[in-house]
PDB file of C-alpha atoms in Angstrom:
ATOM      1  CA  ASP A   1     -14.591  48.785 -24.262  1.00  0.00           C
ATOM      2  CA  SER A   2     -14.243  47.929 -20.689  1.00  0.00           C
ATOM      3  CA  GLY A   3     -14.540  51.499 -19.084  1.00  0.00           C
ATOM      4  CA  VAL A   4     -11.109  51.165 -17.704  1.00  0.00           C
ATOM      5  CA  THR A   5      -8.303  53.697 -19.066  1.00  0.00           C
ATOM      6  CA  GLN A   6      -4.498  53.025 -19.181  1.00  0.00           C
ATOM      7  CA  THR A   7      -1.918  55.705 -20.137  1.00  0.00           C
ATOM      8  CA  PRO A   8       0.264  55.506 -22.094  1.00  0.00           C
ATOM      9  CA  LYS A   9      -0.401  52.723 -24.451  1.00  0.00           C
ATOM     10  CA  HIS A  10       3.373  52.423 -25.234  1.00  0.00           C
ATOM     11  CA  LEU A  11       6.185  53.251 -23.366  1.00  0.00           C
ATOM     12  CA  ILE A  12      10.125  52.922 -24.487  1.00  0.00           C
ATOM     13  CA  THR A  13      12.698  53.509 -22.280  1.00  0.00           C
ATOM     14  CA  ALA A  14      16.176  52.901 -21.199  1.00  0.00           C
ATOM     15  CA  THR A  15      17.806  50.685 -18.367  1.00  0.00           C
ATOM     16  CA  GLY A  16      17.979  52.328 -15.143  1.00  0.00           C
ATOM     17  CA  GLN A  17      15.354  54.779 -15.600  1.00  0.00           C
ATOM     18  CA  ARG A  18      11.954  55.347 -13.861  1.00  0.00           C
ATOM     19  CA  VAL A  19       8.436  55.448 -15.519  1.00  0.00           C
ATOM     20  CA  THR A  20       4.793  55.977 -14.264  1.00  0.00           C
ATOM     21  CA  LEU A  21       1.969  54.110 -15.395  1.00  0.00           C
ATOM     22  CA  ARG A  22      -1.483  55.558 -15.253  1.00  0.00           C
ATOM     23  CA  CYS A  23      -5.025  53.678 -14.474  1.00  0.00           C
ATOM     24  CA  SER A  24      -8.430  55.124 -14.473  1.00  0.00           C
ATOM     25  CA  PRO A  25     -11.140  52.370 -13.196  1.00  0.00           C
ATOM     26  CA  ARG A  26     -14.489  52.317 -14.375  1.00  0.00           C
ATOM     27  CA  SER A  27     -16.824  54.786 -13.057  1.00  0.00           C
ATOM     28  CA  GLY A  28     -18.192  53.521  -9.539  1.00  0.00           C
ATOM     29  CA  ASP A  29     -15.175  50.954  -8.913  1.00  0.00           C
ATOM     30  CA  LEU A  30     -13.286  51.152  -5.992  1.00  0.00           C
ATOM     31  CA  SER A  31     -10.884  48.458  -6.283  1.00  0.00           C
ATOM     32  CA  VAL A  32      -7.844  48.532  -8.550  1.00  0.00           C
ATOM     33  CA  TYR A  33      -5.506  45.776  -9.598  1.00  0.00           C
ATOM     34  CA  TRP A  34      -2.330  45.797 -11.417  1.00  0.00           C
ATOM     35  CA  TYR A  35      -0.887  42.906 -13.483  1.00  0.00           C
ATOM     36  CA  GLN A  36       2.317  42.089 -15.341  1.00  0.00           C
ATOM     37  CA  GLN A  37       2.215  39.933 -18.339  1.00  0.00           C
ATOM     38  CA  SER A  38       5.650  39.065 -19.833  1.00  0.00           C
ATOM     39  CA  LEU A  39       6.049  37.618 -23.301  1.00  0.00           C
ATOM     40  CA  ASP A  40       4.088  34.300 -23.679  1.00  0.00           C
ATOM     41  CA  GLN A  41       3.829  34.244 -19.840  1.00  0.00           C
ATOM     42  CA  GLY A  42       0.521  34.113 -17.719  1.00  0.00           C
ATOM     43  CA  LEU A  43      -0.507  37.343 -16.177  1.00  0.00           C
ATOM     44  CA  GLN A  44       1.138  37.994 -12.869  1.00  0.00           C
ATOM     45  CA  PHE A  45      -0.749  39.701  -9.998  1.00  0.00           C
ATOM     46  CA  LEU A  46       1.279  42.579  -8.640  1.00  0.00           C
ATOM     47  CA  ILE A  47      -0.926  44.608  -6.212  1.00  0.00           C
ATOM     48  CA  GLN A  48      -4.413  45.477  -5.374  1.00  0.00           C
ATOM     49  CA  TYR A  49      -5.918  48.613  -4.083  1.00  0.00           C
ATOM     50  CA  TYR A  50      -9.290  49.449  -2.497  1.00  0.00           C
ATOM     51  CA  ASN A  51     -10.649  53.070  -2.108  1.00  0.00           C
ATOM     52  CA  GLY A  52      -7.160  54.392  -1.532  1.00  0.00           C
ATOM     53  CA  GLU A  53      -5.738  51.618   0.482  1.00  0.00           C
ATOM     54  CA  GLU A  54      -3.302  48.885  -0.318  1.00  0.00           C
ATOM     55  CA  ARG A  55      -5.249  45.413   0.194  1.00  0.00           C
ATOM     56  CA  ALA A  56      -3.093  42.676  -1.410  1.00  0.00           C
ATOM     57  CA  LYS A  57       0.331  42.214  -2.629  1.00  0.00           C
ATOM     58  CA  GLY A  58       1.437  39.675  -5.141  1.00  0.00           C
ATOM     59  CA  ASN A  59       4.906  39.223  -6.872  1.00  0.00           C
ATOM     60  CA  ILE A  60       5.612  42.753  -6.848  1.00  0.00           C
ATOM     61  CA  LEU A  61       9.322  43.957  -6.870  1.00  0.00           C
ATOM     62  CA  GLU A  62      10.828  46.173  -4.502  1.00  0.00           C
ATOM     63  CA  ARG A  63      11.660  48.422  -7.383  1.00  0.00           C
ATOM     64  CA  PHE A  64       7.883  48.812  -8.230  1.00  0.00           C
ATOM     65  CA  SER A  65       5.260  50.738  -6.013  1.00  0.00           C
ATOM     66  CA  ALA A  66       1.838  52.047  -6.696  1.00  0.00           C
ATOM     67  CA  GLN A  67      -0.808  54.354  -5.037  1.00  0.00           C
ATOM     68  CA  GLN A  68      -4.418  54.880  -5.626  1.00  0.00           C
ATOM     69  CA  PHE A  69      -5.356  58.480  -5.154  1.00  0.00           C
ATOM     70  CA  PRO A  70      -8.680  60.086  -3.863  1.00  0.00           C
ATOM     71  CA  ASP A  71     -10.309  60.303  -7.211  1.00  0.00           C
ATOM     72  CA  LEU A  72      -9.699  56.426  -7.403  1.00  0.00           C
ATOM     73  CA  HIS A  73      -7.239  56.554 -10.437  1.00  0.00           C
ATOM     74  CA  SER A  74      -3.985  54.754  -9.706  1.00  0.00           C
ATOM     75  CA  GLU A  75      -0.307  54.996 -10.610  1.00  0.00           C
ATOM     76  CA  LEU A  76       2.123  52.132 -10.934  1.00  0.00           C
ATOM     77  CA  ASN A  77       5.815  53.221 -10.609  1.00  0.00           C
ATOM     78  CA  LEU A  78       8.535  51.357 -11.707  1.00  0.00           C
ATOM     79  CA  SER A  79      12.265  52.257 -11.123  1.00  0.00           C
ATOM     80  CA  SER A  80      15.707  51.140 -11.815  1.00  0.00           C
ATOM     81  CA  LEU A  81      14.358  49.438 -15.047  1.00  0.00           C
ATOM     82  CA  GLU A  82      15.810  46.141 -16.347  1.00  0.00           C
ATOM     83  CA  LEU A  83      15.467  44.611 -19.575  1.00  0.00           C
ATOM     84  CA  GLY A  84      13.317  41.769 -17.923  1.00  0.00           C
ATOM     85  CA  ASP A  85      10.660  44.547 -16.969  1.00  0.00           C
ATOM     86  CA  SER A  86       9.622  44.870 -20.456  1.00  0.00           C
ATOM     87  CA  ALA A  87       6.263  43.548 -20.745  1.00  0.00           C
ATOM     88  CA  LEU A  88       2.328  44.508 -20.881  1.00  0.00           C
ATOM     89  CA  TYR A  89       1.093  46.072 -17.737  1.00  0.00           C
ATOM     90  CA  PHE A  90      -2.592  45.663 -17.344  1.00  0.00           C
ATOM     91  CA  CYS A  91      -4.889  47.482 -14.886  1.00  0.00           C
ATOM     92  CA  ALA A  92      -8.032  46.064 -13.760  1.00  0.00           C
ATOM     93  CA  SER A  93     -11.026  47.238 -11.621  1.00  0.00           C
ATOM     94  CA  SER A  94     -13.829  45.977  -9.779  1.00  0.00           C
ATOM     95  CA  VAL A  95     -16.638  47.260  -7.599  1.00  0.00           C
ATOM     96  CA  ALA A  96     -15.345  45.859  -4.498  1.00  0.00           C
ATOM     97  CA  VAL A  97     -12.892  43.398  -3.002  1.00  0.00           C
ATOM     98  CA  GLY A  98     -15.359  40.381  -2.952  1.00  0.00           C
ATOM     99  CA  LEU A  99     -13.981  37.143  -4.184  1.00  0.00           C
ATOM    100  CA  HIS A 100     -16.554  36.780  -6.946  1.00  0.00           C
ATOM    101  CA  ASN A 101     -16.261  40.308  -8.176  1.00  0.00           C
ATOM    102  CA  GLU A 102     -15.916  40.599 -11.800  1.00  0.00           C
ATOM    103  CA  GLN A 103     -12.518  42.256 -12.821  1.00  0.00           C
ATOM    104  CA  PHE A 104     -12.680  44.393 -15.844  1.00  0.00           C
ATOM    105  CA  PHE A 105      -9.210  44.933 -17.739  1.00  0.00           C
ATOM    106  CA  GLY A 106      -7.737  48.258 -19.338  1.00  0.00           C
ATOM    107  CA  PRO A 107      -6.212  47.849 -22.428  1.00  0.00           C
ATOM    108  CA  GLY A 108      -2.631  47.956 -21.116  1.00  0.00           C
ATOM    109  CA  THR A 109       0.836  49.775 -21.248  1.00  0.00           C
ATOM    110  CA  ARG A 110       3.285  48.094 -23.272  1.00  0.00           C
ATOM    111  CA  LEU A 111       6.675  48.766 -21.828  1.00  0.00           C
ATOM    112  CA  THR A 112       9.983  48.355 -23.614  1.00  0.00           C
ATOM    113  CA  VAL A 113      13.316  48.840 -21.683  1.00  0.00           C
ATOM    114  CA  LEU A 114      16.331  49.108 -24.115  1.00  0.00           C
TER     115      LEU A 114
ATOM    116  CA  LYS B   1       5.173  26.029 -10.011  1.00  0.00           C
ATOM    117  CA  ASN B   2       2.362  26.032 -12.446  1.00  0.00           C
ATOM    118  CA  GLN B   3      -0.994  26.018 -10.451  1.00  0.00           C
ATOM    119  CA  VAL B   4      -3.107  26.357 -13.618  1.00  0.00           C
ATOM    120  CA  GLU B   5      -2.248  24.340 -16.803  1.00  0.00           C
ATOM    121  CA  GLN B   6      -4.075  24.818 -19.940  1.00  0.00           C
ATOM    122  CA  SER B   7      -4.321  22.409 -23.145  1.00  0.00           C
ATOM    123  CA  PRO B   8      -3.557  22.631 -25.797  1.00  0.00           C
ATOM    124  CA  GLN B   9      -1.064  25.342 -25.888  1.00  0.00           C
ATOM    125  CA  SER B  10      -2.462  26.371 -29.416  1.00  0.00           C
ATOM    126  CA  LEU B  11      -5.348  25.165 -31.647  1.00  0.00           C
ATOM    127  CA  ILE B  12      -6.269  25.990 -35.370  1.00  0.00           C
ATOM    128  CA  ILE B  13      -9.516  25.010 -36.399  1.00  0.00           C
ATOM    129  CA  LEU B  14     -12.064  26.144 -39.415  1.00  0.00           C
ATOM    130  CA  GLU B  15     -15.007  28.650 -39.203  1.00  0.00           C
ATOM    131  CA  GLY B  16     -18.151  26.787 -38.120  1.00  0.00           C
ATOM    132  CA  LYS B  17     -16.360  24.069 -36.147  1.00  0.00           C
ATOM    133  CA  ASN B  18     -16.689  23.343 -32.319  1.00  0.00           C
ATOM    134  CA  CYS B  19     -13.604  23.151 -30.197  1.00  0.00           C
ATOM    135  CA  THR B  20     -12.864  22.365 -26.346  1.00  0.00           C
ATOM    136  CA  LEU B  21     -10.052  23.894 -24.413  1.00  0.00           C
ATOM    137  CA  GLN B  22      -9.074  22.200 -20.984  1.00  0.00           C
ATOM    138  CA  CYS B  23      -7.895  23.673 -17.823  1.00  0.00           C
ATOM    139  CA  ASN B  24      -6.252  21.567 -14.890  1.00  0.00           C
ATOM    140  CA  TYR B  25      -5.653  23.148 -11.644  1.00  0.00           C
ATOM    141  CA  THR B  26      -3.926  22.449  -8.295  1.00  0.00           C
ATOM    142  CA  VAL B  27      -5.219  25.453  -6.501  1.00  0.00           C
ATOM    143  CA  SER B  28      -6.935  24.147  -3.495  1.00  0.00           C
ATOM    144  CA  PRO B  29      -9.299  25.536  -1.955  1.00  0.00           C
ATOM    145  CA  PHE B  30     -10.748  27.772  -4.457  1.00  0.00           C
ATOM    146  CA  SER B  31     -13.433  30.286  -4.528  1.00  0.00           C
ATOM    147  CA  ASN B  32     -14.080  30.424  -8.227  1.00  0.00           C
ATOM    148  CA  LEU B  33     -12.921  29.449 -11.684  1.00  0.00           C
ATOM    149  CA  ARG B  34     -13.055  32.097 -14.613  1.00  0.00           C
ATOM    150  CA  TRP B  35     -12.380  31.964 -18.175  1.00  0.00           C
ATOM    151  CA  TYR B  36     -11.108  35.069 -19.991  1.00  0.00           C
ATOM    152  CA  LYS B  37     -10.748  35.760 -23.770  1.00  0.00           C
ATOM    153  CA  GLN B  38      -7.589  37.754 -24.620  1.00  0.00           C
ATOM    154  CA  ASP B  39      -7.242  39.349 -28.009  1.00  0.00           C
ATOM    155  CA  THR B  40      -3.564  40.029 -29.085  1.00  0.00           C
ATOM    156  CA  GLY B  41      -2.266  42.983 -27.357  1.00  0.00           C
ATOM    157  CA  ARG B  42      -5.319  43.639 -25.427  1.00  0.00           C
ATOM    158  CA  GLY B  43      -6.593  43.114 -22.045  1.00  0.00           C
ATOM    159  CA  PRO B  44      -8.640  40.099 -20.968  1.00  0.00           C
ATOM    160  CA  VAL B  45     -12.371  39.915 -21.208  1.00  0.00           C
ATOM    161  CA  SER B  46     -14.599  37.820 -18.921  1.00  0.00           C
ATOM    162  CA  LEU B  47     -16.302  34.951 -20.534  1.00  0.00           C
ATOM    163  CA  THR B  48     -17.603  32.915 -17.338  1.00  0.00           C
ATOM    164  CA  ILE B  49     -17.304  32.949 -13.750  1.00  0.00           C
ATOM    165  CA  MET B  50     -18.125  29.434 -11.739  1.00  0.00           C
ATOM    166  CA  THR B  51     -18.142  29.291  -8.091  1.00  0.00           C
ATOM    167  CA  PHE B  52     -16.820  25.757  -6.910  1.00  0.00           C
ATOM    168  CA  SER B  53     -20.413  24.357  -6.453  1.00  0.00           C
ATOM    169  CA  GLU B  54     -21.334  25.187 -10.054  1.00  0.00           C
ATOM    170  CA  ASN B  55     -20.956  22.482 -12.892  1.00  0.00           C
ATOM    171  CA  THR B  56     -21.609  24.416 -15.980  1.00  0.00           C
ATOM    172  CA  LYS B  57     -22.178  28.143 -17.191  1.00  0.00           C
ATOM    173  CA  SER B  58     -22.940  29.393 -20.527  1.00  0.00           C
ATOM    174  CA  ASN B  59     -22.381  32.610 -22.346  1.00  0.00           C
ATOM    175  CA  ARG B  60     -23.689  32.730 -25.739  1.00  0.00           C
ATOM    176  CA  ARG B  61     -21.497  30.081 -27.851  1.00  0.00           C
ATOM    177  CA  TYR B  62     -19.233  29.587 -25.021  1.00  0.00           C
ATOM    178  CA  THR B  63     -19.917  26.885 -22.227  1.00  0.00           C
ATOM    179  CA  ALA B  64     -17.718  26.195 -19.298  1.00  0.00           C
ATOM    180  CA  THR B  65     -17.762  23.175 -17.230  1.00  0.00           C
ATOM    181  CA  LEU B  66     -16.286  22.563 -13.794  1.00  0.00           C
ATOM    182  CA  ASP B  67     -15.255  19.265 -12.300  1.00  0.00           C
ATOM    183  CA  ALA B  68     -14.206  20.378  -8.693  1.00  0.00           C
ATOM    184  CA  ASP B  69     -13.303  16.790  -7.627  1.00  0.00           C
ATOM    185  CA  THR B  70     -10.929  16.102 -10.614  1.00  0.00           C
ATOM    186  CA  LYS B  71      -9.973  19.778 -10.454  1.00  0.00           C
ATOM    187  CA  GLN B  72     -10.680  20.106 -14.342  1.00  0.00           C
ATOM    188  CA  SER B  73     -12.565  22.796 -16.170  1.00  0.00           C
ATOM    189  CA  SER B  74     -13.282  22.985 -19.861  1.00  0.00           C
ATOM    190  CA  LEU B  75     -14.404  25.951 -22.187  1.00  0.00           C
ATOM    191  CA  HIS B  76     -16.388  24.620 -25.318  1.00  0.00           C
ATOM    192  CA  ILE B  77     -16.951  26.928 -28.250  1.00  0.00           C
ATOM    193  CA  THR B  78     -19.731  26.267 -30.467  1.00  0.00           C
ATOM    194  CA  ALA B  79     -19.742  27.008 -34.204  1.00  0.00           C
ATOM    195  CA  SER B  80     -16.664  29.159 -34.157  1.00  0.00           C
ATOM    196  CA  GLN B  81     -16.237  32.443 -35.788  1.00  0.00           C
ATOM    197  CA  LEU B  82     -13.410  34.247 -37.287  1.00  0.00           C
ATOM    198  CA  SER B  83     -13.493  36.747 -34.153  1.00  0.00           C
ATOM    199  CA  ASP B  84     -13.079  33.965 -31.676  1.00  0.00           C
ATOM    200  CA  SER B  85      -9.371  33.956 -32.731  1.00  0.00           C
ATOM    201  CA  ALA B  86      -7.887  34.774 -29.355  1.00  0.00           C
ATOM    202  CA  SER B  87      -5.944  33.458 -26.447  1.00  0.00           C
ATOM    203  CA  TYR B  88      -8.539  31.632 -23.795  1.00  0.00           C
ATOM    204  CA  ILE B  89      -6.975  32.158 -20.354  1.00  0.00           C
ATOM    205  CA  CYS B  90      -8.132  29.794 -17.233  1.00  0.00           C
ATOM    206  CA  VAL B  91      -8.129  31.684 -13.852  1.00  0.00           C
ATOM    207  CA  VAL B  92      -8.550  30.500 -10.522  1.00  0.00           C
ATOM    208  CA  SER B  93      -9.277  32.405  -7.575  1.00  0.00           C
ATOM    209  CA  PRO B  94      -7.916  30.633  -4.316  1.00  0.00           C
ATOM    210  CA  ASN B  95     -10.156  30.919  -1.407  1.00  0.00           C
ATOM    211  CA  GLN B  96      -9.636  33.784   1.010  1.00  0.00           C
ATOM    212  CA  ARG B  97      -7.271  35.604  -1.385  1.00  0.00           C
ATOM    213  CA  VAL B  98      -7.922  38.322  -3.770  1.00  0.00           C
ATOM    214  CA  GLU B  99      -5.350  37.379  -6.280  1.00  0.00           C
ATOM    215  CA  LEU B 100      -6.266  35.555  -9.363  1.00  0.00           C
ATOM    216  CA  ILE B 101      -4.132  32.740 -10.669  1.00  0.00           C
ATOM    217  CA  PHE B 102      -3.832  32.852 -14.289  1.00  0.00           C
ATOM    218  CA  GLY B 103      -2.989  30.053 -16.786  1.00  0.00           C
ATOM    219  CA  THR B 104      -0.653  30.821 -19.864  1.00  0.00           C
ATOM    220  CA  GLY B 105      -3.791  30.321 -22.158  1.00  0.00           C
ATOM    221  CA  THR B 106      -4.637  28.491 -25.158  1.00  0.00           C
ATOM    222  CA  ARG B 107      -4.037  30.553 -28.416  1.00  0.00           C
ATOM    223  CA  LEU B 108      -7.013  29.719 -30.894  1.00  0.00           C
ATOM    224  CA  GLN B 109      -6.780  30.340 -34.573  1.00  0.00           C
ATOM    225  CA  VAL B 110      -9.951  30.099 -36.601  1.00  0.00           C
ATOM    226  CA  PHE B 111      -9.552  30.014 -40.496  1.00  0.00           C
ATOM    227  CA  PRO B 112     -12.173  30.598 -42.998  1.00  0.00           C
TER     228      PRO B 112
END
């Protein structure tokens, strides 16, 4: 158990819909990262927040957005869902934003778009 | 373009045997290289983190090596156990950038 929690564990929805994925970082971690892992693909970095502020953006679609709240939990919002958005979405957290900071991953949310 | 390539794509070994997984990367410059273990349907777990100046790092039965000149890394697993069955992912952290670049992993299956 990494100490990072993600809810829900599974999510099934239809094309065109909007969903929100939630992540609570490890106690004491200020930085949160979101990743997407499609079937048989490597993890793709989406976005990073540190202490409530966006710090880095990766291959995140405009239909996707995220935020980190004052209590440091984070939410990833996915809208106008397409079949290709079906994937595992992982959240990770680290103490700070240093390049050598170890990232601890949550168990993931499996999103299925029908 | 694939900046982190891993081989083999999959590997089957018998319990108790050793194995070596390979990682070639083109990311340059980079600040560190990591190996993660990912059980099916679960989040990756860090095994080792090496900076560009380190050549080897061990974590129990896992030993990672790094050759920054040839841009190659390997993960050696000693005396494999059934619980080693998982995907092993090589991850490179580009210099001055927060994002991690993940390989697609090697899927290892250990049979009794």
